[in-house]
PDB file of N, CA and C in Angstrom:
ATOM      1  N   UNK A   1     -31.062  -1.096  20.263  1.00  0.00           N
ATOM      2  CA  UNK A   1     -30.753  -0.489  18.993  1.00  0.00           C
ATOM      3  C   UNK A   1     -32.055  -0.256  18.233  1.00  0.00           C
ATOM      4  N   UNK A   2     -32.034   0.840  17.501  1.00  0.00           N
ATOM      5  CA  UNK A   2     -33.245   1.227  16.786  1.00  0.00           C
ATOM      6  C   UNK A   2     -32.944   1.501  15.324  1.00  0.00           C
ATOM      7  N   UNK A   3     -33.995   1.593  14.553  1.00  0.00           N
ATOM      8  CA  UNK A   3     -33.908   1.943  13.138  1.00  0.00           C
ATOM      9  C   UNK A   3     -35.110   2.819  12.807  1.00  0.00           C
ATOM     10  N   UNK A   4     -34.988   3.549  11.722  1.00  0.00           N
ATOM     11  CA  UNK A   4     -36.126   4.347  11.252  1.00  0.00           C
ATOM     12  C   UNK A   4     -36.862   3.574  10.180  1.00  0.00           C
ATOM     13  N   UNK A   5     -38.167   3.461  10.346  1.00  0.00           N
ATOM     14  CA  UNK A   5     -39.043   2.844   9.358  1.00  0.00           C
ATOM     15  C   UNK A   5     -40.130   3.865   9.054  1.00  0.00           C
ATOM     16  N   UNK A   6     -40.132   4.363   7.820  1.00  0.00           N
ATOM     17  CA  UNK A   6     -41.105   5.377   7.411  1.00  0.00           C
ATOM     18  C   UNK A   6     -41.117   6.565   8.370  1.00  0.00           C
ATOM     19  N   UNK A   7     -39.917   6.976   8.791  1.00  0.00           N
ATOM     20  CA  UNK A   7     -39.795   8.134   9.665  1.00  0.00           C
ATOM     21  C   UNK A   7     -40.091   7.867  11.121  1.00  0.00           C
ATOM     22  N   UNK A   8     -40.357   6.604  11.491  1.00  0.00           N
ATOM     23  CA  UNK A   8     -40.675   6.264  12.877  1.00  0.00           C
ATOM     24  C   UNK A   8     -39.533   5.431  13.449  1.00  0.00           C
ATOM     25  N   UNK A   9     -39.048   5.845  14.607  1.00  0.00           N
ATOM     26  CA  UNK A   9     -37.984   5.100  15.278  1.00  0.00           C
ATOM     27  C   UNK A   9     -38.548   3.804  15.843  1.00  0.00           C
ATOM     28  N   UNK A  10     -37.981   2.673  15.381  1.00  0.00           N
ATOM     29  CA  UNK A  10     -38.507   1.353  15.738  1.00  0.00           C
ATOM     30  C   UNK A  10     -37.365   0.484  16.250  1.00  0.00           C
ATOM     31  N   UNK A  11     -37.600  -0.297  17.288  1.00  0.00           N
ATOM     32  CA  UNK A  11     -36.537  -1.184  17.784  1.00  0.00           C
ATOM     33  C   UNK A  11     -36.188  -2.255  16.744  1.00  0.00           C
ATOM     34  N   UNK A  12     -34.920  -2.609  16.695  1.00  0.00           N
ATOM     35  CA  UNK A  12     -34.483  -3.706  15.839  1.00  0.00           C
ATOM     36  C   UNK A  12     -34.988  -5.028  16.414  1.00  0.00           C
ATOM     37  N   UNK A  13     -35.242  -5.969  15.543  1.00  0.00           N
ATOM     38  CA  UNK A  13     -35.640  -7.300  16.002  1.00  0.00           C
ATOM     39  C   UNK A  13     -34.403  -8.066  16.429  1.00  0.00           C
ATOM     40  N   UNK A  14     -34.602  -9.167  17.117  1.00  0.00           N
ATOM     41  CA  UNK A  14     -33.489 -10.021  17.546  1.00  0.00           C
ATOM     42  C   UNK A  14     -32.725 -10.548  16.336  1.00  0.00           C
ATOM     43  N   UNK A  15     -33.428 -10.862  15.266  1.00  0.00           N
ATOM     44  CA  UNK A  15     -32.784 -11.354  14.044  1.00  0.00           C
ATOM     45  C   UNK A  15     -31.917 -10.265  13.433  1.00  0.00           C
ATOM     46  N   UNK A  16     -32.417  -9.032  13.380  1.00  0.00           N
ATOM     47  CA  UNK A  16     -31.643  -7.919  12.817  1.00  0.00           C
ATOM     48  C   UNK A  16     -30.405  -7.637  13.657  1.00  0.00           C
ATOM     49  N   UNK A  17     -30.538  -7.716  14.951  1.00  0.00           N
ATOM     50  CA  UNK A  17     -29.390  -7.510  15.836  1.00  0.00           C
ATOM     51  C   UNK A  17     -28.352  -8.611  15.609  1.00  0.00           C
ATOM     52  N   UNK A  18     -28.797  -9.850  15.501  1.00  0.00           N
ATOM     53  CA  UNK A  18     -27.879 -10.964  15.254  1.00  0.00           C
ATOM     54  C   UNK A  18     -27.162 -10.787  13.918  1.00  0.00           C
ATOM     55  N   UNK A  19     -27.877 -10.334  12.890  1.00  0.00           N
ATOM     56  CA  UNK A  19     -27.268 -10.102  11.581  1.00  0.00           C
ATOM     57  C   UNK A  19     -26.209  -9.005  11.651  1.00  0.00           C
ATOM     58  N   UNK A  20     -26.504  -7.938  12.386  1.00  0.00           N
ATOM     59  CA  UNK A  20     -25.535  -6.860  12.564  1.00  0.00           C
ATOM     60  C   UNK A  20     -24.291  -7.342  13.301  1.00  0.00           C
ATOM     61  N   UNK A  21     -24.486  -8.113  14.353  1.00  0.00           N
ATOM     62  CA  UNK A  21     -23.353  -8.630  15.117  1.00  0.00           C
ATOM     63  C   UNK A  21     -22.492  -9.552  14.263  1.00  0.00           C
ATOM     64  N   UNK A  22     -23.123 -10.362  13.419  1.00  0.00           N
ATOM     65  CA  UNK A  22     -22.381 -11.234  12.513  1.00  0.00           C
ATOM     66  C   UNK A  22     -21.568 -10.403  11.526  1.00  0.00           C
ATOM     67  N   UNK A  23     -22.190  -9.388  10.971  1.00  0.00           N
ATOM     68  CA  UNK A  23     -21.502  -8.515  10.012  1.00  0.00           C
ATOM     69  C   UNK A  23     -20.323  -7.800  10.667  1.00  0.00           C
ATOM     70  N   UNK A  24     -20.528  -7.332  11.877  1.00  0.00           N
ATOM     71  CA  UNK A  24     -19.442  -6.662  12.593  1.00  0.00           C
ATOM     72  C   UNK A  24     -18.298  -7.632  12.893  1.00  0.00           C
ATOM     73  N   UNK A  25     -18.633  -8.866  13.214  1.00  0.00           N
ATOM     74  CA  UNK A  25     -17.609  -9.876  13.460  1.00  0.00           C
ATOM     75  C   UNK A  25     -16.785 -10.160  12.217  1.00  0.00           C
ATOM     76  N   UNK A  26     -17.437 -10.224  11.077  1.00  0.00           N
ATOM     77  CA  UNK A  26     -16.735 -10.445   9.809  1.00  0.00           C
ATOM     78  C   UNK A  26     -15.825  -9.261   9.499  1.00  0.00           C
ATOM     79  N   UNK A  27     -16.337  -8.057   9.698  1.00  0.00           N
ATOM     80  CA  UNK A  27     -15.525  -6.865   9.453  1.00  0.00           C
ATOM     81  C   UNK A  27     -14.297  -6.835  10.354  1.00  0.00           C
ATOM     82  N   UNK A  28     -14.464  -7.170  11.612  1.00  0.00           N
ATOM     83  CA  UNK A  28     -13.337  -7.174  12.554  1.00  0.00           C
ATOM     84  C   UNK A  28     -12.325  -8.242  12.181  1.00  0.00           C
ATOM     85  N   UNK A  29     -12.794  -9.405  11.776  1.00  0.00           N
ATOM     86  CA  UNK A  29     -11.900 -10.475  11.347  1.00  0.00           C
ATOM     87  C   UNK A  29     -11.099 -10.044  10.126  1.00  0.00           C
ATOM     88  N   UNK A  30     -11.754  -9.401   9.177  1.00  0.00           N
ATOM     89  CA  UNK A  30     -11.061  -8.907   7.983  1.00  0.00           C
ATOM     90  C   UNK A  30     -10.030  -7.844   8.337  1.00  0.00           C
ATOM     91  N   UNK A  31     -10.374  -6.982   9.279  1.00  0.00           N
ATOM     92  CA  UNK A  31      -9.444  -5.930   9.707  1.00  0.00           C
ATOM     93  C   UNK A  31      -8.192  -6.546  10.334  1.00  0.00           C
ATOM     94  N   UNK A  32      -8.395  -7.522  11.206  1.00  0.00           N
ATOM     95  CA  UNK A  32      -7.259  -8.183  11.849  1.00  0.00           C
ATOM     96  C   UNK A  32      -6.410  -8.939  10.834  1.00  0.00           C
ATOM     97  N   UNK A  33      -7.049  -9.589   9.862  1.00  0.00           N
ATOM     98  CA  UNK A  33      -6.313 -10.322   8.832  1.00  0.00           C
ATOM     99  C   UNK A  33      -5.475  -9.364   7.996  1.00  0.00           C
ATOM    100  N   UNK A  34      -6.052  -8.233   7.616  1.00  0.00           N
ATOM    101  CA  UNK A  34      -5.299  -7.250   6.837  1.00  0.00           C
ATOM    102  C   UNK A  34      -4.127  -6.690   7.627  1.00  0.00           C
ATOM    103  N   UNK A  35      -4.346  -6.431   8.904  1.00  0.00           N
ATOM    104  CA  UNK A  35      -3.280  -5.917   9.766  1.00  0.00           C
ATOM    105  C   UNK A  35      -2.135  -6.934   9.857  1.00  0.00           C
ATOM    106  N   UNK A  36      -2.467  -8.201  10.031  1.00  0.00           N
ATOM    107  CA  UNK A  36      -1.443  -9.245  10.125  1.00  0.00           C
ATOM    108  C   UNK A  36      -0.687  -9.393   8.800  1.00  0.00           C
ATOM    109  N   UNK A  37      -1.395  -9.310   7.688  1.00  0.00           N
ATOM    110  CA  UNK A  37      -0.737  -9.429   6.381  1.00  0.00           C
ATOM    111  C   UNK A  37       0.205  -8.256   6.131  1.00  0.00           C
ATOM    112  N   UNK A  38      -0.184  -7.068   6.543  1.00  0.00           N
ATOM    113  CA  UNK A  38       0.689  -5.898   6.401  1.00  0.00           C
ATOM    114  C   UNK A  38       1.958  -6.088   7.221  1.00  0.00           C
ATOM    115  N   UNK A  39       1.810  -6.560   8.447  1.00  0.00           N
ATOM    116  CA  UNK A  39       2.976  -6.821   9.309  1.00  0.00           C
ATOM    117  C   UNK A  39       3.862  -7.898   8.688  1.00  0.00           C
ATOM    118  N   UNK A  40       3.235  -8.985   8.222  1.00  0.00           N
ATOM    119  CA  UNK A  40       3.975 -10.070   7.582  1.00  0.00           C
ATOM    120  C   UNK A  40       4.761  -9.565   6.374  1.00  0.00           C
ATOM    121  N   UNK A  41       4.098  -8.789   5.528  1.00  0.00           N
ATOM    122  CA  UNK A  41       4.757  -8.265   4.332  1.00  0.00           C
ATOM    123  C   UNK A  41       5.930  -7.363   4.684  1.00  0.00           C
ATOM    124  N   UNK A  42       5.771  -6.594   5.743  1.00  0.00           N
ATOM    125  CA  UNK A  42       6.852  -5.719   6.196  1.00  0.00           C
ATOM    126  C   UNK A  42       8.051  -6.545   6.681  1.00  0.00           C
ATOM    127  N   UNK A  43       7.770  -7.589   7.453  1.00  0.00           N
ATOM    128  CA  UNK A  43       8.858  -8.440   7.947  1.00  0.00           C
ATOM    129  C   UNK A  43       9.553  -9.180   6.801  1.00  0.00           C
ATOM    130  N   UNK A  44       8.803  -9.609   5.819  1.00  0.00           N
ATOM    131  CA  UNK A  44       9.410 -10.243   4.642  1.00  0.00           C
ATOM    132  C   UNK A  44      10.270  -9.246   3.874  1.00  0.00           C
ATOM    133  N   UNK A  45       9.782  -8.030   3.720  1.00  0.00           N
ATOM    134  CA  UNK A  45      10.524  -7.001   2.985  1.00  0.00           C
ATOM    135  C   UNK A  45      11.863  -6.692   3.651  1.00  0.00           C
ATOM    136  N   UNK A  46      11.899  -6.774   4.982  1.00  0.00           N
ATOM    137  CA  UNK A  46      13.155  -6.521   5.706  1.00  0.00           C
ATOM    138  C   UNK A  46      14.247  -7.526   5.340  1.00  0.00           C
ATOM    139  N   UNK A  47      13.852  -8.702   4.878  1.00  0.00           N
ATOM    140  CA  UNK A  47      14.842  -9.744   4.560  1.00  0.00           C
ATOM    141  C   UNK A  47      14.888 -10.070   3.072  1.00  0.00           C
ATOM    142  N   UNK A  48      14.192  -9.300   2.253  1.00  0.00           N
ATOM    143  CA  UNK A  48      14.181  -9.569   0.812  1.00  0.00           C
ATOM    144  C   UNK A  48      15.581  -9.535   0.208  1.00  0.00           C
ATOM    145  N   UNK A  49      16.425  -8.647   0.696  1.00  0.00           N
ATOM    146  CA  UNK A  49      17.775  -8.540   0.135  1.00  0.00           C
ATOM    147  C   UNK A  49      18.551  -9.849   0.290  1.00  0.00           C
ATOM    148  N   UNK A  50      18.189 -10.640   1.277  1.00  0.00           N
ATOM    149  CA  UNK A  50      18.876 -11.918   1.489  1.00  0.00           C
ATOM    150  C   UNK A  50      18.476 -12.964   0.446  1.00  0.00           C
ATOM    151  N   UNK A  51      17.363 -12.726  -0.223  1.00  0.00           N
ATOM    152  CA  UNK A  51      16.860 -13.686  -1.202  1.00  0.00           C
ATOM    153  C   UNK A  51      17.357 -13.387  -2.620  1.00  0.00           C
ATOM    154  N   UNK A  52      18.242 -12.420  -2.758  1.00  0.00           N
ATOM    155  CA  UNK A  52      18.784 -12.106  -4.080  1.00  0.00           C
ATOM    156  C   UNK A  52      19.644 -13.252  -4.584  1.00  0.00           C
ATOM    157  N   UNK A  53      19.757 -13.341  -5.888  1.00  0.00           N
ATOM    158  CA  UNK A  53      20.444 -14.486  -6.496  1.00  0.00           C
ATOM    159  C   UNK A  53      21.925 -14.562  -6.151  1.00  0.00           C
ATOM    160  N   UNK A  54      22.539 -13.451  -5.768  1.00  0.00           N
ATOM    161  CA  UNK A  54      23.973 -13.478  -5.437  1.00  0.00           C
ATOM    162  C   UNK A  54      24.225 -13.733  -3.953  1.00  0.00           C
ATOM    163  N   UNK A  55      23.216 -14.184  -3.242  1.00  0.00           N
ATOM    164  CA  UNK A  55      23.330 -14.437  -1.804  1.00  0.00           C
ATOM    165  C   UNK A  55      22.796 -15.830  -1.500  1.00  0.00           C
ATOM    166  N   UNK A  56      23.424 -16.481  -0.529  1.00  0.00           N
ATOM    167  CA  UNK A  56      22.950 -17.781  -0.067  1.00  0.00           C
ATOM    168  C   UNK A  56      22.344 -17.591   1.321  1.00  0.00           C
ATOM    169  N   UNK A  57      21.053 -17.885   1.431  1.00  0.00           N
ATOM    170  CA  UNK A  57      20.377 -17.739   2.723  1.00  0.00           C
ATOM    171  C   UNK A  57      20.654 -18.950   3.598  1.00  0.00           C
ATOM    172  N   UNK A  58      20.754 -18.697   4.886  1.00  0.00           N
ATOM    173  CA  UNK A  58      20.904 -19.795   5.834  1.00  0.00           C
ATOM    174  C   UNK A  58      19.596 -20.566   5.921  1.00  0.00           C
ATOM    175  N   UNK A  59      19.675 -21.778   6.400  1.00  0.00           N
ATOM    176  CA  UNK A  59      18.481 -22.601   6.579  1.00  0.00           C
ATOM    177  C   UNK A  59      17.520 -21.939   7.566  1.00  0.00           C
ATOM    178  N   UNK A  60      18.073 -21.298   8.581  1.00  0.00           N
ATOM    179  CA  UNK A  60      17.232 -20.625   9.582  1.00  0.00           C
ATOM    180  C   UNK A  60      16.461 -19.468   8.950  1.00  0.00           C
ATOM    181  N   UNK A  61      17.111 -18.730   8.055  1.00  0.00           N
ATOM    182  CA  UNK A  61      16.434 -17.607   7.405  1.00  0.00           C
ATOM    183  C   UNK A  61      15.382 -18.107   6.420  1.00  0.00           C
ATOM    184  N   UNK A  62      15.674 -19.179   5.721  1.00  0.00           N
ATOM    185  CA  UNK A  62      14.691 -19.780   4.814  1.00  0.00           C
ATOM    186  C   UNK A  62      13.464 -20.219   5.613  1.00  0.00           C
ATOM    187  N   UNK A  63      13.688 -20.852   6.752  1.00  0.00           N
ATOM    188  CA  UNK A  63      12.592 -21.314   7.604  1.00  0.00           C
ATOM    189  C   UNK A  63      11.793 -20.128   8.158  1.00  0.00           C
ATOM    190  N   UNK A  64      12.486 -19.061   8.548  1.00  0.00           N
ATOM    191  CA  UNK A  64      11.829 -17.863   9.066  1.00  0.00           C
ATOM    192  C   UNK A  64      10.914 -17.249   8.013  1.00  0.00           C
ATOM    193  N   UNK A  65      11.435 -17.083   6.813  1.00  0.00           N
ATOM    194  CA  UNK A  65      10.640 -16.486   5.732  1.00  0.00           C
ATOM    195  C   UNK A  65       9.444 -17.372   5.374  1.00  0.00           C
ATOM    196  N   UNK A  66       9.640 -18.686   5.396  1.00  0.00           N
ATOM    197  CA  UNK A  66       8.526 -19.594   5.118  1.00  0.00           C
ATOM    198  C   UNK A  66       7.468 -19.502   6.218  1.00  0.00           C
ATOM    199  N   UNK A  67       7.927 -19.408   7.467  1.00  0.00           N
ATOM    200  CA  UNK A  67       6.983 -19.288   8.583  1.00  0.00           C
ATOM    201  C   UNK A  67       6.163 -18.000   8.454  1.00  0.00           C
ATOM    202  N   UNK A  68       6.789 -16.932   7.986  1.00  0.00           N
ATOM    203  CA  UNK A  68       6.055 -15.691   7.763  1.00  0.00           C
ATOM    204  C   UNK A  68       5.004 -15.874   6.674  1.00  0.00           C
ATOM    205  N   UNK A  69       5.373 -16.550   5.601  1.00  0.00           N
ATOM    206  CA  UNK A  69       4.411 -16.777   4.518  1.00  0.00           C
ATOM    207  C   UNK A  69       3.262 -17.684   4.968  1.00  0.00           C
ATOM    208  N   UNK A  70       3.524 -18.529   5.951  1.00  0.00           N
ATOM    209  CA  UNK A  70       2.507 -19.467   6.435  1.00  0.00           C
ATOM    210  C   UNK A  70       1.640 -18.908   7.567  1.00  0.00           C
ATOM    211  N   UNK A  71       1.845 -17.657   7.927  1.00  0.00           N
ATOM    212  CA  UNK A  71       1.091 -17.036   9.030  1.00  0.00           C
ATOM    213  C   UNK A  71      -0.411 -17.238   8.854  1.00  0.00           C
ATOM    214  N   UNK A  72      -0.903 -17.082   7.631  1.00  0.00           N
ATOM    215  CA  UNK A  72      -2.351 -17.161   7.401  1.00  0.00           C
ATOM    216  C   UNK A  72      -2.897 -18.575   7.557  1.00  0.00           C
ATOM    217  N   UNK A  73      -2.018 -19.575   7.622  1.00  0.00           N
ATOM    218  CA  UNK A  73      -2.448 -20.963   7.798  1.00  0.00           C
ATOM    219  C   UNK A  73      -2.516 -21.373   9.266  1.00  0.00           C
ATOM    220  N   UNK A  74      -2.081 -20.497  10.155  1.00  0.00           N
ATOM    221  CA  UNK A  74      -2.078 -20.839  11.580  1.00  0.00           C
ATOM    222  C   UNK A  74      -3.500 -21.015  12.104  1.00  0.00           C
ATOM    223  N   UNK A  75      -3.655 -21.928  13.029  1.00  0.00           N
ATOM    224  CA  UNK A  75      -4.931 -22.080  13.729  1.00  0.00           C
ATOM    225  C   UNK A  75      -5.166 -20.810  14.544  1.00  0.00           C
ATOM    226  N   UNK A  76      -6.347 -20.259  14.433  1.00  0.00           N
ATOM    227  CA  UNK A  76      -6.660 -19.042  15.175  1.00  0.00           C
ATOM    228  C   UNK A  76      -6.432 -17.763  14.392  1.00  0.00           C
ATOM    229  N   UNK A  77      -5.822 -17.860  13.207  1.00  0.00           N
ATOM    230  CA  UNK A  77      -5.617 -16.666  12.402  1.00  0.00           C
ATOM    231  C   UNK A  77      -6.978 -16.111  12.010  1.00  0.00           C
ATOM    232  N   UNK A  78      -7.231 -14.856  12.105  1.00  0.00           N
ATOM    233  CA  UNK A  78      -6.330 -13.744  12.371  1.00  0.00           C
ATOM    234  C   UNK A  78      -6.370 -13.222  13.804  1.00  0.00           C
ATOM    235  N   UNK A  79      -7.191 -13.829  14.651  1.00  0.00           N
ATOM    236  CA  UNK A  79      -7.315 -13.299  16.013  1.00  0.00           C
ATOM    237  C   UNK A  79      -6.142 -13.675  16.897  1.00  0.00           C
ATOM    238  N   UNK A  80      -5.449 -14.750  16.547  1.00  0.00           N
ATOM    239  CA  UNK A  80      -4.311 -15.189  17.347  1.00  0.00           C
ATOM    240  C   UNK A  80      -3.188 -15.584  16.398  1.00  0.00           C
ATOM    241  N   UNK A  81      -2.139 -14.740  16.370  1.00  0.00           N
ATOM    242  CA  UNK A  81      -1.009 -14.989  15.473  1.00  0.00           C
ATOM    243  C   UNK A  81       0.252 -15.158  16.310  1.00  0.00           C
ATOM    244  N   UNK A  82       0.983 -16.219  16.035  1.00  0.00           N
ATOM    245  CA  UNK A  82       2.283 -16.423  16.676  1.00  0.00           C
ATOM    246  C   UNK A  82       3.351 -16.084  15.651  1.00  0.00           C
ATOM    247  N   UNK A  83       4.079 -15.011  15.922  1.00  0.00           N
ATOM    248  CA  UNK A  83       5.092 -14.569  14.976  1.00  0.00           C
ATOM    249  C   UNK A  83       6.389 -15.317  15.181  1.00  0.00           C
ATOM    250  N   UNK A  84       7.024 -15.741  14.076  1.00  0.00           N
ATOM    251  CA  UNK A  84       8.302 -16.456  14.207  1.00  0.00           C
ATOM    252  C   UNK A  84       9.396 -15.469  14.648  1.00  0.00           C
ATOM    253  N   UNK A  85      10.439 -16.023  15.232  1.00  0.00           N
ATOM    254  CA  UNK A  85      11.568 -15.221  15.683  1.00  0.00           C
ATOM    255  C   UNK A  85      12.587 -15.132  14.565  1.00  0.00           C
ATOM    256  N   UNK A  86      13.009 -13.902  14.283  1.00  0.00           N
ATOM    257  CA  UNK A  86      13.997 -13.689  13.224  1.00  0.00           C
ATOM    258  C   UNK A  86      15.359 -14.204  13.684  1.00  0.00           C
ATOM    259  N   UNK A  87      15.988 -15.023  12.833  1.00  0.00           N
ATOM    260  CA  UNK A  87      17.309 -15.563  13.233  1.00  0.00           C
ATOM    261  C   UNK A  87      18.384 -14.488  13.223  1.00  0.00           C
TER     262      UNK A  87
END
């Protein structure tokens, strides 16, 4: 990888390459986290009607919705997400 310094193409140093790789890793992690949160929010929205005050949710549905809210607490999040099964 190269960069321009005063109009001259110069190779990046090992430190600069490491910094770029770290930055790219952070960006990818953020992208995956946002993608998982969007999916989680969509799955929660599908069952929001069950949480209305005139409805009684089953224990399984309460547990499912809580598991969705806890997705971000999973070990390995956001690169490895285990999605709960909808009852």
